[in-house]
């Protein structure tokens, strides 16, 4: 298998599939896609044939298959000369910590605001847990140096771009300086391309 023959197994309505897809686009790396319609009849058995973990995304390379979105991003970062994280040691560490926080946290947001590339009804009530998480998101977003978290777009921006869209789709708009980063991410052409790609996945057989 050559570099151009990498295959990315993705799932419909999967935030992590979109994030990894965005990282590959940032790297300008060609990749074949295999789409699994999550929730369709028989999808679990199909997914288990494609993914040892039974989860998406999975990246198949000449070195073998890599599952879990963060592992894929780290693999791509190493393979392509650190292109997915800032050059500064401290900023790189912060970027990784923020990515890890998204990867393992914000459970109330996930539960109360299910992700969809299609329109959803605005959220009318917020649990105390969600309110706490939104305060944390505001503190993170307020740290952005400009259009992106650091001087150049990196993996952490793919994490928060999907989150920014998710918040907006439920009518959740952040305050003060956090709102600028949210707006910037929503307007980011790469996010708009990812959302269009996610909608295309829904149309595939």
CSV table of N, CA and C in Angstrom, one decimal, residues 1 5-14 16-18 20-21 24 30-38 43 45-51 55-61 65 72 197-198 200-202 204-205:
chain,number,residue,atom,x,y,z
A,1,UNK,N,0.9,-1.2,0.0
A,1,UNK,CA,0.0,0.0,0.0
A,1,UNK,C,0.9,1.2,0.0
A,5,UNK,N,-2.7,5.5,-0.9
A,5,UNK,CA,-3.7,4.5,-0.8
A,5,UNK,C,-4.2,4.4,0.7
A,6,UNK,N,-3.9,5.3,1.5
A,6,UNK,CA,-4.5,5.3,2.8
A,6,UNK,C,-6.1,5.3,2.7
A,7,UNK,N,-6.7,4.6,3.6
A,7,UNK,CA,-8.1,4.5,3.6
A,7,UNK,C,-8.7,4.9,5.0
A,8,UNK,N,-9.6,5.8,5.0
A,8,UNK,CA,-10.2,6.3,6.2
A,8,UNK,C,-11.6,5.7,6.3
A,9,UNK,N,-11.9,5.0,7.3
A,9,UNK,CA,-13.2,4.4,7.5
A,9,UNK,C,-13.9,5.4,8.5
A,10,UNK,N,-15.1,5.9,8.0
A,10,UNK,CA,-15.8,7.0,8.7
A,10,UNK,C,-17.2,6.5,9.0
A,11,UNK,N,-17.9,7.2,9.9
A,11,UNK,CA,-19.3,7.0,10.2
A,11,UNK,C,-20.1,8.2,9.9
A,12,UNK,N,-21.3,8.0,9.5
A,12,UNK,CA,-22.2,9.1,9.3
A,12,UNK,C,-22.5,9.8,10.7
A,13,UNK,N,-22.7,11.1,10.7
A,13,UNK,CA,-23.0,11.9,11.9
A,13,UNK,C,-21.9,11.6,13.0
A,14,UNK,N,-20.7,11.4,12.6
A,14,UNK,CA,-19.6,11.1,13.6
A,14,UNK,C,-18.7,12.3,13.7
A,16,UNK,N,-16.0,12.6,15.3
A,16,UNK,CA,-14.5,12.2,15.3
A,16,UNK,C,-14.1,11.9,13.9
A,17,UNK,N,-15.0,11.3,13.1
A,17,UNK,CA,-14.7,11.0,11.7
A,17,UNK,C,-14.4,12.4,11.0
A,18,UNK,N,-15.3,13.3,11.2
A,18,UNK,CA,-15.1,14.7,10.6
A,18,UNK,C,-13.8,15.3,11.0
A,20,UNK,N,-11.0,13.9,12.0
A,20,UNK,CA,-9.8,13.3,11.3
A,20,UNK,C,-9.8,13.6,9.8
A,21,UNK,N,-11.0,13.6,9.2
A,21,UNK,CA,-11.0,14.1,7.8
A,21,UNK,C,-10.5,15.5,7.6
A,24,UNK,N,-6.7,15.5,7.7
A,24,UNK,CA,-6.1,15.0,6.5
A,24,UNK,C,-6.2,16.1,5.4
A,30,UNK,N,-4.2,12.8,0.1
A,30,UNK,CA,-5.3,12.0,-0.5
A,30,UNK,C,-5.6,10.8,0.4
A,31,UNK,N,-6.9,10.5,0.4
A,31,UNK,CA,-7.3,9.3,1.2
A,31,UNK,C,-8.6,8.7,0.6
A,32,UNK,N,-8.7,7.4,0.6
A,32,UNK,CA,-9.9,6.8,0.2
A,32,UNK,C,-10.8,6.7,1.3
A,33,UNK,N,-12.1,6.9,1.1
A,33,UNK,CA,-13.1,6.8,2.2
A,33,UNK,C,-14.0,5.6,2.1
A,34,UNK,N,-14.3,5.0,3.2
A,34,UNK,CA,-15.3,4.0,3.3
A,34,UNK,C,-16.2,4.4,4.4
A,35,UNK,N,-17.5,4.6,4.0
A,35,UNK,CA,-18.5,5.2,4.9
A,35,UNK,C,-19.4,4.1,5.5
A,36,UNK,N,-19.6,4.1,6.8
A,36,UNK,CA,-20.5,3.2,7.5
A,36,UNK,C,-21.7,4.1,7.9
A,37,UNK,N,-22.9,3.7,7.6
A,37,UNK,CA,-24.1,4.4,8.0
A,37,UNK,C,-24.4,3.9,9.4
A,38,UNK,N,-24.0,4.7,10.4
A,38,UNK,CA,-24.2,4.3,11.8
A,38,UNK,C,-25.7,4.3,12.1
A,43,UNK,N,-25.4,-2.4,10.7
A,43,UNK,CA,-24.2,-1.6,10.7
A,43,UNK,C,-23.2,-2.1,11.7
A,45,UNK,N,-22.4,-5.2,12.6
A,45,UNK,CA,-21.6,-6.3,12.1
A,45,UNK,C,-20.6,-5.8,11.0
A,46,UNK,N,-21.1,-4.9,10.1
A,46,UNK,CA,-20.2,-4.3,9.1
A,46,UNK,C,-19.1,-3.6,9.7
A,47,UNK,N,-19.4,-2.8,10.8
A,47,UNK,CA,-18.3,-2.0,11.4
A,47,UNK,C,-17.3,-2.9,12.1
A,48,UNK,N,-17.7,-4.0,12.7
A,48,UNK,CA,-16.8,-5.0,13.3
A,48,UNK,C,-15.9,-5.6,12.3
A,49,UNK,N,-16.3,-5.8,11.1
A,49,UNK,CA,-15.5,-6.3,10.0
A,49,UNK,C,-14.4,-5.3,9.6
A,50,UNK,N,-14.7,-4.0,9.8
A,50,UNK,CA,-13.8,-3.0,9.3
A,50,UNK,C,-12.9,-2.4,10.4
A,51,UNK,N,-13.4,-2.5,11.7
A,51,UNK,CA,-12.7,-1.9,12.8
A,51,UNK,C,-12.7,-2.9,14.0
A,55,UNK,N,-15.5,0.8,16.4
A,55,UNK,CA,-15.8,2.3,16.4
A,55,UNK,C,-15.1,2.9,15.2
A,56,UNK,N,-15.6,4.1,14.9
A,56,UNK,CA,-15.0,4.9,13.8
A,56,UNK,C,-14.4,6.2,14.5
A,57,UNK,N,-13.4,6.8,13.8
A,57,UNK,CA,-12.8,6.4,12.5
A,57,UNK,C,-11.7,5.4,12.7
A,58,UNK,N,-11.3,4.8,11.6
A,58,UNK,CA,-10.1,3.9,11.5
A,58,UNK,C,-9.3,4.3,10.3
A,59,UNK,N,-8.0,4.5,10.4
A,59,UNK,CA,-7.2,4.8,9.3
A,59,UNK,C,-6.3,3.6,8.9
A,60,UNK,N,-6.5,3.1,7.7
A,60,UNK,CA,-5.7,2.0,7.2
A,60,UNK,C,-4.5,2.5,6.4
A,61,UNK,N,-3.3,2.1,6.8
A,61,UNK,CA,-2.1,2.6,6.1
A,61,UNK,C,-1.3,1.4,5.7
A,65,UNK,N,-3.6,-0.8,10.5
A,65,UNK,CA,-4.8,0.0,10.8
A,65,UNK,C,-4.6,0.6,12.1
A,72,UNK,N,-4.9,8.4,15.6
A,72,UNK,CA,-4.8,8.7,14.2
A,72,UNK,C,-4.1,10.1,14.0
A,197,UNK,N,-19.1,17.5,3.4
A,197,UNK,CA,-18.7,16.1,3.2
A,197,UNK,C,-19.6,15.2,4.1
A,198,UNK,N,-19.8,15.6,5.3
A,198,UNK,CA,-20.7,14.8,6.2
A,198,UNK,C,-22.1,14.6,5.7
A,200,UNK,N,-22.7,14.6,2.5
A,200,UNK,CA,-22.6,13.7,1.3
A,200,UNK,C,-22.5,12.3,1.8
A,201,UNK,N,-21.9,12.0,2.9
A,201,UNK,CA,-21.8,10.6,3.4
A,201,UNK,C,-23.2,10.1,3.7
A,202,UNK,N,-24.2,10.9,4.1
A,202,UNK,CA,-25.5,10.5,4.3
A,202,UNK,C,-26.2,10.0,3.0
A,204,UNK,N,-24.7,8.4,0.5
A,204,UNK,CA,-24.1,7.2,-0.1
A,204,UNK,C,-24.8,5.9,0.3
A,205,UNK,N,-24.8,5.0,-0.6
A,205,UNK,CA,-25.5,3.7,-0.3
A,205,UNK,C,-24.6,2.9,0.6
